[in-house]
Amino acid sequence: MVQTKRWNLQDDQLYNEKAIEEAAHMLMSGSLVAFPTETVYGLGADATSEQAVRKIFAAKGRPQDNPLIAHVATKRQLKALVTELPLYVEKLIDAFSPGPITYVLPSNGSCAQNVTAGLATVAVRIPSHPVALQLMEACDRPIAAPSANISGKPSPTTADHVWDDLSGKIAGLIDGGPTGVGMESTVLDCTKEQPLILRPGAITKEAIQQVSRMNVNSAQDIHPSKPPSPGMKYKHYTPEVSLWLVSGTPREINIIIDQEKRKGKRVGVMAQDETIKHLSADHKVSLGNNINEVATHLYDTLRSFKLSDVDLIICETFPEVGIGQAVMNRLRKAASKYI
Ligand code: TXA
Ligand code: MG
């Protein structure tokens, strides 16, 4: 056990600057620090140190064959990690980075080999959250950072989620408030002639297509049963309570809820405002007013259901447009049943 130092950032600019400086120092001396990004909280380590990166796998209980994303502050730093940068990736970087997109590119070996899990490619992202950017700038080195949760739990969207999972196991945690997007970044394989989406996120296929002027495929469409990257074979986001995805009208969803209630189960539901007002369950949590709000609140809501409250969570389905693609991708991974 270590004592986890927590910095609560506020409006005090001087305090914030000092906190980021201290956190950068911790990272550079080989310790783990969790920090906010615009997507989810990340668990950072010096990506050039195999020893520091090893601590990430230990703290999260993460399988060794699941590679990590290297986070940098600038395009120049990104270029320093790869052997080549196709023209279309330059265009994508100019359009979307800093932002919620990760590029998988041929690695030049600058990152420790456990960052890439021994692959010839490296995943690189420039986060747009000001705290993450300032931290990356202060380190002047790539920072390996997976989501800052225990493997198998939903990604953390608040510092309290990180604290629940990792306090006592990591050196530091920067609390920069709740993250905005709520879904992990789009992971784009840029090693082939055409870009391939390995994990959908806030930067959509349509947006990538428009900027790159290329045909973009999603790995899940081409090989629905094959994991697009080594890490994606794992069933992420397993909630504590079993989750059923139910498509249909509120009336149809109510029929399923009633069936389960009659079996003596306490049923929880999560759905958008518009749907939830028509549902009759033991415990109701709204995911918000639109699909962006659903993305922002999904993980927090999943974490909020406890086995003591309900025996089953029922969630409505969402149209797979925009960030709805990412939301449905995560929900399908979390669900034990799709009705
Ligand atoms: O938004 C995000 O991407 C967050 C924040 C913290 O930046 N990070 C994140 O990291 O979600 P993580 O480790 O939870 O997910 C990274 C995903 C994994 O599915 C991993 O398998 C994939 O990226 N990945 C990493 N390196 C790869 C590579 N070289 N080739 C293919 N997939 C890779
Ligand atoms: Mg993760």
mmCIF file of N, CA and C in Angstrom, residues 35-162:
data_model
loop_
_atom_site.group_PDB
_atom_site.id
_atom_site.type_symbol
_atom_site.label_atom_id
_atom_site.label_comp_id
_atom_site.label_asym_id
_atom_site.label_seq_id
_atom_site.Cartn_x
_atom_site.Cartn_y
_atom_site.Cartn_z
ATOM 1 N N PHE A 35 -5.022 10.972 -14.014
ATOM 2 C CA PHE A 35 -5.335 12.357 -14.407
ATOM 3 C C PHE A 35 -6.563 12.383 -15.313
ATOM 4 N N PRO A 36 -7.252 13.542 -15.341
ATOM 5 C CA PRO A 36 -8.449 13.627 -16.194
ATOM 6 C C PRO A 36 -8.070 13.824 -17.656
ATOM 7 N N THR A 37 -8.838 13.213 -18.548
ATOM 8 C CA THR A 37 -8.771 13.577 -19.965
ATOM 9 C C THR A 37 -10.200 13.922 -20.368
ATOM 10 N N GLU A 38 -10.404 14.357 -21.594
ATOM 11 C CA GLU A 38 -11.753 14.714 -22.035
ATOM 12 C C GLU A 38 -12.646 13.491 -22.191
ATOM 13 N N THR A 39 -12.045 12.282 -22.250
ATOM 14 C CA THR A 39 -12.851 11.065 -22.434
ATOM 15 C C THR A 39 -13.141 10.410 -21.087
ATOM 16 N N VAL A 40 -12.094 9.835 -20.500
ATOM 17 C CA VAL A 40 -12.184 9.191 -19.178
ATOM 18 C C VAL A 40 -10.878 9.481 -18.451
ATOM 19 N N TYR A 41 -10.811 9.182 -17.148
ATOM 20 C CA TYR A 41 -9.543 9.358 -16.432
ATOM 21 C C TYR A 41 -8.527 8.324 -16.912
ATOM 22 N N GLY A 42 -7.259 8.760 -17.019
ATOM 23 C CA GLY A 42 -6.190 7.865 -17.433
ATOM 24 C C GLY A 42 -5.262 7.562 -16.265
ATOM 25 N N LEU A 43 -4.608 6.399 -16.324
ATOM 26 C CA LEU A 43 -3.621 6.038 -15.310
ATOM 27 C C LEU A 43 -2.248 6.106 -15.962
ATOM 28 N N GLY A 44 -1.486 7.172 -15.644
ATOM 29 C CA GLY A 44 -0.261 7.453 -16.375
ATOM 30 C C GLY A 44 0.990 6.858 -15.768
ATOM 31 N N ALA A 45 1.931 6.545 -16.691
ATOM 32 C CA ALA A 45 3.295 6.158 -16.300
ATOM 33 C C ALA A 45 4.224 6.602 -17.425
ATOM 34 N N ASP A 46 5.491 6.801 -17.103
ATOM 35 C CA ASP A 46 6.499 7.151 -18.097
ATOM 36 C C ASP A 46 6.579 6.036 -19.144
ATOM 37 N N ALA A 47 6.189 6.356 -20.378
ATOM 38 C CA ALA A 47 6.105 5.323 -21.422
ATOM 39 C C ALA A 47 7.474 4.846 -21.892
ATOM 40 N N THR A 48 8.528 5.552 -21.486
ATOM 41 C CA THR A 48 9.862 5.107 -21.899
ATOM 42 C C THR A 48 10.489 4.176 -20.860
ATOM 43 N N SER A 49 9.800 3.983 -19.738
ATOM 44 C CA SER A 49 10.351 3.140 -18.672
ATOM 45 C C SER A 49 9.548 1.856 -18.525
ATOM 46 N N GLU A 50 10.185 0.747 -18.853
ATOM 47 C CA GLU A 50 9.514 -0.548 -18.756
ATOM 48 C C GLU A 50 9.066 -0.822 -17.312
ATOM 49 N N GLN A 51 9.910 -0.411 -16.386
ATOM 50 C CA GLN A 51 9.624 -0.646 -14.969
ATOM 51 C C GLN A 51 8.391 0.139 -14.509
ATOM 52 N N ALA A 52 8.299 1.405 -14.943
ATOM 53 C CA ALA A 52 7.147 2.238 -14.569
ATOM 54 C C ALA A 52 5.867 1.669 -15.195
ATOM 55 N N VAL A 53 5.961 1.256 -16.458
ATOM 56 C CA VAL A 53 4.787 0.745 -17.162
ATOM 57 C C VAL A 53 4.300 -0.566 -16.539
ATOM 58 N N ARG A 54 5.242 -1.341 -16.045
ATOM 59 C CA ARG A 54 4.868 -2.610 -15.387
ATOM 60 C C ARG A 54 3.899 -2.350 -14.225
ATOM 61 N N LYS A 55 4.095 -1.215 -13.551
ATOM 62 C CA LYS A 55 3.237 -0.880 -12.397
ATOM 63 C C LYS A 55 1.781 -0.676 -12.821
ATOM 64 N N ILE A 56 1.569 -0.194 -14.039
ATOM 65 C CA ILE A 56 0.195 0.003 -14.534
ATOM 66 C C ILE A 56 -0.534 -1.334 -14.575
ATOM 67 N N PHE A 57 0.127 -2.335 -15.164
ATOM 68 C CA PHE A 57 -0.506 -3.655 -15.304
ATOM 69 C C PHE A 57 -0.818 -4.242 -13.928
ATOM 70 N N ALA A 58 0.111 -4.034 -12.987
ATOM 71 C CA ALA A 58 -0.084 -4.572 -11.638
ATOM 72 C C ALA A 58 -1.249 -3.865 -10.940
ATOM 73 N N ALA A 59 -1.291 -2.537 -11.004
ATOM 74 C CA ALA A 59 -2.326 -1.779 -10.281
ATOM 75 C C ALA A 59 -3.719 -2.075 -10.819
ATOM 76 N N LYS A 60 -3.828 -2.226 -12.136
ATOM 77 C CA LYS A 60 -5.145 -2.450 -12.755
ATOM 78 C C LYS A 60 -5.555 -3.910 -12.785
ATOM 79 N N GLY A 61 -4.559 -4.810 -12.625
ATOM 80 C CA GLY A 61 -4.820 -6.228 -12.846
ATOM 81 C C GLY A 61 -5.096 -6.454 -14.325
ATOM 82 N N ARG A 62 -4.319 -5.759 -15.162
ATOM 83 C CA ARG A 62 -4.541 -5.794 -16.613
ATOM 84 C C ARG A 62 -3.731 -6.914 -17.265
ATOM 85 N N PRO A 63 -4.352 -7.678 -18.191
ATOM 86 C CA PRO A 63 -3.603 -8.728 -18.896
ATOM 87 C C PRO A 63 -2.411 -8.135 -19.657
ATOM 88 N N GLN A 64 -1.273 -8.827 -19.606
ATOM 89 C CA GLN A 64 -0.010 -8.319 -20.181
ATOM 90 C C GLN A 64 -0.082 -8.118 -21.689
ATOM 91 N N ASP A 65 -0.979 -8.833 -22.369
ATOM 92 C CA ASP A 65 -0.983 -8.743 -23.836
ATOM 93 C C ASP A 65 -1.887 -7.619 -24.349
ATOM 94 N N ASN A 66 -2.339 -6.757 -23.449
ATOM 95 C CA ASN A 66 -3.212 -5.654 -23.860
ATOM 96 C C ASN A 66 -2.405 -4.357 -23.928
ATOM 97 N N PRO A 67 -2.078 -3.871 -25.145
ATOM 98 C CA PRO A 67 -1.194 -2.710 -25.270
ATOM 99 C C PRO A 67 -1.831 -1.415 -24.777
ATOM 100 N N LEU A 68 -0.976 -0.428 -24.488
ATOM 101 C CA LEU A 68 -1.423 0.841 -23.910
ATOM 102 C C LEU A 68 -1.307 1.973 -24.927
ATOM 103 N N ILE A 69 -2.035 3.047 -24.674
ATOM 104 C CA ILE A 69 -1.950 4.240 -25.521
ATOM 105 C C ILE A 69 -0.881 5.177 -24.960
ATOM 106 N N ALA A 70 0.022 5.649 -25.832
ATOM 107 C CA ALA A 70 0.998 6.673 -25.437
ATOM 108 C C ALA A 70 0.371 8.043 -25.648
ATOM 109 N N HIS A 71 0.365 8.866 -24.596
ATOM 110 C CA HIS A 71 -0.221 10.205 -24.674
ATOM 111 C C HIS A 71 0.889 11.244 -24.810
ATOM 112 N N VAL A 72 0.708 12.178 -25.743
ATOM 113 C CA VAL A 72 1.688 13.244 -25.948
ATOM 114 C C VAL A 72 0.944 14.571 -26.093
ATOM 115 N N ALA A 73 1.728 15.678 -26.038
ATOM 116 C CA ALA A 73 1.094 17.001 -26.093
ATOM 117 C C ALA A 73 1.053 17.584 -27.493
ATOM 118 N N THR A 74 1.960 17.152 -28.365
ATOM 119 C CA THR A 74 2.061 17.801 -29.679
ATOM 120 C C THR A 74 2.247 16.789 -30.809
ATOM 121 N N LYS A 75 1.986 17.273 -32.018
ATOM 122 C CA LYS A 75 2.188 16.467 -33.217
ATOM 123 C C LYS A 75 3.675 16.105 -33.366
ATOM 124 N N ARG A 76 4.531 17.028 -33.000
ATOM 125 C CA ARG A 76 5.979 16.766 -33.081
ATOM 126 C C ARG A 76 6.348 15.572 -32.193
ATOM 127 N N GLN A 77 5.802 15.555 -30.961
ATOM 128 C CA GLN A 77 6.086 14.435 -30.052
ATOM 129 C C GLN A 77 5.490 13.134 -30.574
ATOM 130 N N LEU A 78 4.338 13.246 -31.232
ATOM 131 C CA LEU A 78 3.722 12.050 -31.812
ATOM 132 C C LEU A 78 4.638 11.483 -32.899
ATOM 133 N N LYS A 79 5.135 12.364 -33.756
ATOM 134 C CA LYS A 79 6.013 11.936 -34.856
ATOM 135 C C LYS A 79 7.261 11.239 -34.336
ATOM 136 N N ALA A 80 7.697 11.657 -33.147
ATOM 137 C CA ALA A 80 8.937 11.093 -32.583
ATOM 138 C C ALA A 80 8.774 9.640 -32.135
ATOM 139 N N LEU A 81 7.556 9.095 -32.190
ATOM 140 C CA LEU A 81 7.329 7.718 -31.717
ATOM 141 C C LEU A 81 7.110 6.730 -32.861
ATOM 142 N N VAL A 82 7.018 7.248 -34.103
ATOM 143 C CA VAL A 82 6.603 6.379 -35.213
ATOM 144 C C VAL A 82 7.602 6.423 -36.365
ATOM 145 N N THR A 83 7.573 5.395 -37.218
ATOM 146 C CA THR A 83 8.505 5.375 -38.347
ATOM 147 C C THR A 83 7.965 6.167 -39.527
ATOM 148 N N GLU A 84 6.642 6.228 -39.641
ATOM 149 C CA GLU A 84 6.077 7.027 -40.735
ATOM 150 C C GLU A 84 4.693 7.529 -40.373
ATOM 151 N N LEU A 85 4.344 8.653 -41.023
ATOM 152 C CA LEU A 85 3.042 9.256 -40.787
ATOM 153 C C LEU A 85 2.382 9.484 -42.144
ATOM 154 N N PRO A 86 1.454 8.586 -42.532
ATOM 155 C CA PRO A 86 0.803 8.766 -43.834
ATOM 156 C C PRO A 86 0.129 10.143 -43.921
ATOM 157 N N LEU A 87 0.009 10.642 -45.132
ATOM 158 C CA LEU A 87 -0.556 11.975 -45.349
ATOM 159 C C LEU A 87 -1.967 12.090 -44.756
ATOM 160 N N TYR A 88 -2.758 11.015 -44.925
ATOM 161 C CA TYR A 88 -4.125 11.114 -44.419
ATOM 162 C C TYR A 88 -4.154 11.234 -42.883
ATOM 163 N N VAL A 89 -3.146 10.676 -42.215
ATOM 164 C CA VAL A 89 -3.095 10.796 -40.747
ATOM 165 C C VAL A 89 -2.749 12.233 -40.361
ATOM 166 N N GLU A 90 -1.847 12.853 -41.138
ATOM 167 C CA GLU A 90 -1.537 14.271 -40.886
ATOM 168 C C GLU A 90 -2.822 15.093 -40.941
ATOM 169 N N LYS A 91 -3.643 14.805 -41.936
ATOM 170 C CA LYS A 91 -4.913 15.536 -42.091
ATOM 171 C C LYS A 91 -5.815 15.295 -40.894
ATOM 172 N N LEU A 92 -5.885 14.031 -40.461
ATOM 173 C CA LEU A 92 -6.750 13.691 -39.322
ATOM 174 C C LEU A 92 -6.253 14.382 -38.057
ATOM 175 N N ILE A 93 -4.932 14.391 -37.870
ATOM 176 C CA ILE A 93 -4.363 15.043 -36.686
ATOM 177 C C ILE A 93 -4.719 16.530 -36.699
ATOM 178 N N ASP A 94 -4.540 17.155 -37.873
ATOM 179 C CA ASP A 94 -4.842 18.586 -37.960
ATOM 180 C C ASP A 94 -6.316 18.871 -37.673
ATOM 181 N N ALA A 95 -7.187 17.923 -38.051
ATOM 182 C CA ALA A 95 -8.627 18.154 -37.860
ATOM 183 C C ALA A 95 -9.096 17.770 -36.445
ATOM 184 N N PHE A 96 -8.573 16.703 -35.869
ATOM 185 C CA PHE A 96 -9.182 16.134 -34.650
ATOM 186 C C PHE A 96 -8.293 16.141 -33.405
ATOM 187 N N SER A 97 -7.003 16.432 -33.549
ATOM 188 C CA SER A 97 -6.136 16.374 -32.380
ATOM 189 C C SER A 97 -5.635 17.767 -32.050
ATOM 190 N N PRO A 98 -5.536 18.145 -30.760
ATOM 191 C CA PRO A 98 -5.895 17.344 -29.593
ATOM 192 C C PRO A 98 -7.385 17.004 -29.580
ATOM 193 N N GLY A 99 -7.701 15.775 -29.180
ATOM 194 C CA GLY A 99 -9.094 15.349 -29.116
ATOM 195 C C GLY A 99 -9.214 13.849 -28.914
ATOM 196 N N PRO A 100 -10.464 13.352 -28.877
ATOM 197 C CA PRO A 100 -10.720 11.957 -28.475
ATOM 198 C C PRO A 100 -10.496 10.929 -29.586
ATOM 199 N N ILE A 101 -9.292 10.916 -30.154
ATOM 200 C CA ILE A 101 -8.953 9.925 -31.183
ATOM 201 C C ILE A 101 -7.513 9.452 -30.997
ATOM 202 N N THR A 102 -7.312 8.143 -31.185
ATOM 203 C CA THR A 102 -6.009 7.496 -31.011
ATOM 204 C C THR A 102 -5.595 6.879 -32.341
ATOM 205 N N TYR A 103 -4.342 7.133 -32.742
ATOM 206 C CA TYR A 103 -3.847 6.608 -34.010
ATOM 207 C C TYR A 103 -2.901 5.437 -33.754
ATOM 208 N N VAL A 104 -3.162 4.290 -34.384
ATOM 209 C CA VAL A 104 -2.239 3.153 -34.296
ATOM 210 C C VAL A 104 -1.318 3.233 -35.514
ATOM 211 N N LEU A 105 -0.012 3.360 -35.232
ATOM 212 C CA LEU A 105 0.983 3.615 -36.279
ATOM 213 C C LEU A 105 2.194 2.695 -36.093
ATOM 214 N N PRO A 106 3.035 2.558 -37.136
ATOM 215 C CA PRO A 106 4.231 1.719 -36.961
ATOM 216 C C PRO A 106 5.177 2.337 -35.928
ATOM 217 N N SER A 107 5.546 1.551 -34.936
ATOM 218 C CA SER A 107 6.362 2.064 -33.829
ATOM 219 C C SER A 107 7.830 2.130 -34.220
ATOM 220 N N ASN A 108 8.538 3.149 -33.727
ATOM 221 C CA ASN A 108 9.992 3.178 -33.946
ATOM 222 C C ASN A 108 10.754 2.688 -32.722
ATOM 223 N N GLY A 109 10.003 2.142 -31.759
ATOM 224 C CA GLY A 109 10.663 1.536 -30.608
ATOM 225 C C GLY A 109 11.023 2.511 -29.495
ATOM 226 N N SER A 110 10.563 3.758 -29.578
ATOM 227 C CA SER A 110 10.886 4.732 -28.526
ATOM 228 C C SER A 110 10.179 4.427 -27.209
ATOM 229 N N CYS A 111 9.004 3.813 -27.302
ATOM 230 C CA CYS A 111 8.290 3.454 -26.064
ATOM 231 C C CYS A 111 8.797 2.104 -25.569
ATOM 232 N N ALA A 112 8.718 1.902 -24.271
ATOM 233 C CA ALA A 112 9.105 0.618 -23.687
ATOM 234 C C ALA A 112 8.276 -0.488 -24.330
ATOM 235 N N GLN A 113 8.847 -1.678 -24.442
ATOM 236 C CA GLN A 113 8.157 -2.717 -25.229
ATOM 237 C C GLN A 113 6.873 -3.210 -24.556
ATOM 238 N N ASN A 114 6.727 -3.029 -23.239
ATOM 239 C CA ASN A 114 5.461 -3.447 -22.608
ATOM 240 C C ASN A 114 4.320 -2.447 -22.854
ATOM 241 N N VAL A 115 4.644 -1.258 -23.373
ATOM 242 C CA VAL A 115 3.583 -0.312 -23.781
ATOM 243 C C VAL A 115 2.836 -0.899 -24.974
ATOM 244 N N THR A 116 3.595 -1.448 -25.909
ATOM 245 C CA THR A 116 2.996 -1.971 -27.139
ATOM 246 C C THR A 116 2.718 -3.465 -27.049
ATOM 247 N N ALA A 117 2.931 -4.053 -25.895
ATOM 248 C CA ALA A 117 2.749 -5.497 -25.684
ATOM 249 C C ALA A 117 3.491 -6.292 -26.761
ATOM 250 N N GLY A 118 4.663 -5.779 -27.142
ATOM 251 C CA GLY A 118 5.508 -6.485 -28.097
ATOM 252 C C GLY A 118 5.077 -6.338 -29.550
ATOM 253 N N LEU A 119 4.035 -5.543 -29.827
ATOM 254 C CA LEU A 119 3.587 -5.356 -31.218
ATOM 255 C C LEU A 119 4.547 -4.413 -31.963
ATOM 256 N N ALA A 120 4.461 -4.431 -33.288
ATOM 257 C CA ALA A 120 5.287 -3.526 -34.094
ATOM 258 C C ALA A 120 4.630 -2.156 -34.230
ATOM 259 N N THR A 121 3.437 -2.013 -33.666
ATOM 260 C CA THR A 121 2.711 -0.744 -33.773
ATOM 261 C C THR A 121 2.575 -0.092 -32.397
ATOM 262 N N VAL A 122 2.348 1.231 -32.425
ATOM 263 C CA VAL A 122 2.116 1.954 -31.173
ATOM 264 C C VAL A 122 0.862 2.820 -31.336
ATOM 265 N N ALA A 123 0.048 2.869 -30.284
ATOM 266 C CA ALA A 123 -1.154 3.704 -30.290
ATOM 267 C C ALA A 123 -0.810 5.040 -29.638
ATOM 268 N N VAL A 124 -1.105 6.147 -30.336
ATOM 269 C CA VAL A 124 -0.740 7.477 -29.817
ATOM 270 C C VAL A 124 -1.938 8.410 -29.838
ATOM 271 N N ARG A 125 -2.045 9.208 -28.761
ATOM 272 C CA ARG A 125 -3.180 10.132 -28.678
ATOM 273 C C ARG A 125 -2.730 11.449 -28.071
ATOM 274 N N ILE A 126 -3.277 12.557 -28.592
ATOM 275 C CA ILE A 126 -3.073 13.883 -27.990
ATOM 276 C C ILE A 126 -4.392 14.269 -27.325
ATOM 277 N N PRO A 127 -4.473 14.188 -25.996
ATOM 278 C CA PRO A 127 -5.744 14.517 -25.335
ATOM 279 C C PRO A 127 -5.990 16.021 -25.351
ATOM 280 N N SER A 128 -7.258 16.432 -25.336
ATOM 281 C CA SER A 128 -7.532 17.872 -25.390
ATOM 282 C C SER A 128 -7.853 18.476 -24.030
ATOM 283 N N HIS A 129 -8.009 17.638 -23.003
ATOM 284 C CA HIS A 129 -8.289 18.192 -21.674
ATOM 285 C C HIS A 129 -7.112 19.061 -21.230
ATOM 286 N N PRO A 130 -7.384 20.296 -20.794
ATOM 287 C CA PRO A 130 -6.261 21.195 -20.458
ATOM 288 C C PRO A 130 -5.317 20.608 -19.402
ATOM 289 N N VAL A 131 -5.854 19.894 -18.422
ATOM 290 C CA VAL A 131 -4.993 19.326 -17.374
ATOM 291 C C VAL A 131 -4.082 18.246 -17.971
ATOM 292 N N ALA A 132 -4.666 17.396 -18.807
ATOM 293 C CA ALA A 132 -3.873 16.333 -19.442
ATOM 294 C C ALA A 132 -2.789 16.955 -20.316
ATOM 295 N N LEU A 133 -3.167 17.967 -21.095
ATOM 296 C CA LEU A 133 -2.196 18.609 -21.987
ATOM 297 C C LEU A 133 -1.055 19.254 -21.208
ATOM 298 N N GLN A 134 -1.419 19.968 -20.132
ATOM 299 C CA GLN A 134 -0.381 20.619 -19.321
ATOM 300 C C GLN A 134 0.542 19.585 -18.687
ATOM 301 N N LEU A 135 -0.049 18.472 -18.257
ATOM 302 C CA LEU A 135 0.757 17.410 -17.644
ATOM 303 C C LEU A 135 1.715 16.805 -18.672
ATOM 304 N N MET A 136 1.200 16.544 -19.885
ATOM 305 C CA MET A 136 2.055 15.973 -20.937
ATOM 306 C C MET A 136 3.188 16.947 -21.285
ATOM 307 N N GLU A 137 2.850 18.246 -21.334
ATOM 308 C CA GLU A 137 3.869 19.255 -21.637
ATOM 309 C C GLU A 137 4.943 19.283 -20.567
ATOM 310 N N ALA A 138 4.505 19.205 -19.310
ATOM 311 C CA ALA A 138 5.454 19.259 -18.198
ATOM 312 C C ALA A 138 6.373 18.040 -18.189
ATOM 313 N N CYS A 139 5.870 16.910 -18.695
ATOM 314 C CA CYS A 139 6.691 15.689 -18.705
ATOM 315 C C CYS A 139 7.650 15.675 -19.883
ATOM 316 N N ASP A 140 7.215 16.265 -20.998
ATOM 317 C CA ASP A 140 8.039 16.286 -22.195
ATOM 318 C C ASP A 140 8.502 14.881 -22.582
ATOM 319 N N ARG A 141 7.658 13.925 -22.359
ATOM 320 C CA ARG A 141 7.946 12.523 -22.619
ATOM 321 C C ARG A 141 6.606 11.831 -22.841
ATOM 322 N N PRO A 142 6.536 10.773 -23.648
ATOM 323 C CA PRO A 142 5.231 10.117 -23.792
ATOM 324 C C PRO A 142 4.786 9.485 -22.473
ATOM 325 N N ILE A 143 3.498 9.585 -22.199
ATOM 326 C CA ILE A 143 2.928 8.999 -20.980
ATOM 327 C C ILE A 143 1.972 7.877 -21.389
ATOM 328 N N ALA A 144 2.289 6.665 -20.980
ATOM 329 C CA ALA A 144 1.394 5.536 -21.247
ATOM 330 C C ALA A 144 0.221 5.642 -20.292
ATOM 331 N N ALA A 145 -1.005 5.549 -20.813
ATOM 332 C CA ALA A 145 -2.162 5.682 -19.924
ATOM 333 C C ALA A 145 -3.385 4.920 -20.422
ATOM 334 N N PRO A 146 -3.693 3.824 -19.757
ATOM 335 C CA PRO A 146 -4.993 3.190 -19.991
ATOM 336 C C PRO A 146 -6.034 3.905 -19.137
ATOM 337 N N SER A 147 -7.292 3.520 -19.271
ATOM 338 C CA SER A 147 -8.302 4.072 -18.383
ATOM 339 C C SER A 147 -7.958 3.674 -16.944
ATOM 340 N N ALA A 148 -8.225 4.590 -15.992
ATOM 341 C CA ALA A 148 -7.745 4.421 -14.618
ATOM 342 C C ALA A 148 -8.732 3.645 -13.741
ATOM 343 N N ASN A 149 -9.167 2.500 -14.236
ATOM 344 C CA ASN A 149 -10.076 1.632 -13.476
ATOM 345 C C ASN A 149 -9.401 0.292 -13.253
ATOM 346 N N ILE A 150 -9.916 -0.480 -12.302
ATOM 347 C CA ILE A 150 -9.520 -1.879 -12.177
ATOM 348 C C ILE A 150 -10.045 -2.589 -13.420
ATOM 349 N N SER A 151 -9.240 -3.458 -14.029
ATOM 350 C CA SER A 151 -9.681 -4.175 -15.228
ATOM 351 C C SER A 151 -11.000 -4.876 -14.950
ATOM 352 N N GLY A 152 -11.944 -4.727 -15.890
ATOM 353 C CA GLY A 152 -13.244 -5.372 -15.718
ATOM 354 C C GLY A 152 -14.312 -4.427 -15.193
ATOM 355 N N LYS A 153 -13.909 -3.269 -14.658
ATOM 356 C CA LYS A 153 -14.899 -2.278 -14.202
ATOM 357 C C LYS A 153 -15.084 -1.229 -15.299
ATOM 358 N N PRO A 154 -16.206 -0.500 -15.264
ATOM 359 C CA PRO A 154 -16.382 0.570 -16.252
ATOM 360 C C PRO A 154 -15.274 1.616 -16.102
ATOM 361 N N SER A 155 -14.921 2.266 -17.198
ATOM 362 C CA SER A 155 -13.901 3.317 -17.142
ATOM 363 C C SER A 155 -14.356 4.441 -16.219
ATOM 364 N N PRO A 156 -13.398 5.106 -15.549
ATOM 365 C CA PRO A 156 -13.752 6.157 -14.592
ATOM 366 C C PRO A 156 -14.010 7.502 -15.255
ATOM 367 N N THR A 157 -15.109 8.124 -14.913
ATOM 368 C CA THR A 157 -15.404 9.447 -15.447
ATOM 369 C C THR A 157 -15.354 10.532 -14.363
ATOM 370 N N THR A 158 -15.059 10.123 -13.130
ATOM 371 C CA THR A 158 -14.814 11.096 -12.055
ATOM 372 C C THR A 158 -13.600 10.628 -11.250
ATOM 373 N N ALA A 159 -13.014 11.566 -10.503
ATOM 374 C CA ALA A 159 -11.863 11.218 -9.665
ATOM 375 C C ALA A 159 -12.284 10.238 -8.570
ATOM 376 N N ASP A 160 -13.534 10.332 -8.115
ATOM 377 C CA ASP A 160 -13.996 9.395 -7.082
ATOM 378 C C ASP A 160 -14.015 7.952 -7.598
ATOM 379 N N HIS A 161 -14.362 7.767 -8.872
ATOM 380 C CA HIS A 161 -14.305 6.406 -9.439
ATOM 381 C C HIS A 161 -12.877 5.867 -9.346
ATOM 382 N N VAL A 162 -11.913 6.734 -9.693
ATOM 383 C CA VAL A 162 -10.502 6.316 -9.660
ATOM 384 C C VAL A 162 -10.116 5.995 -8.219
#
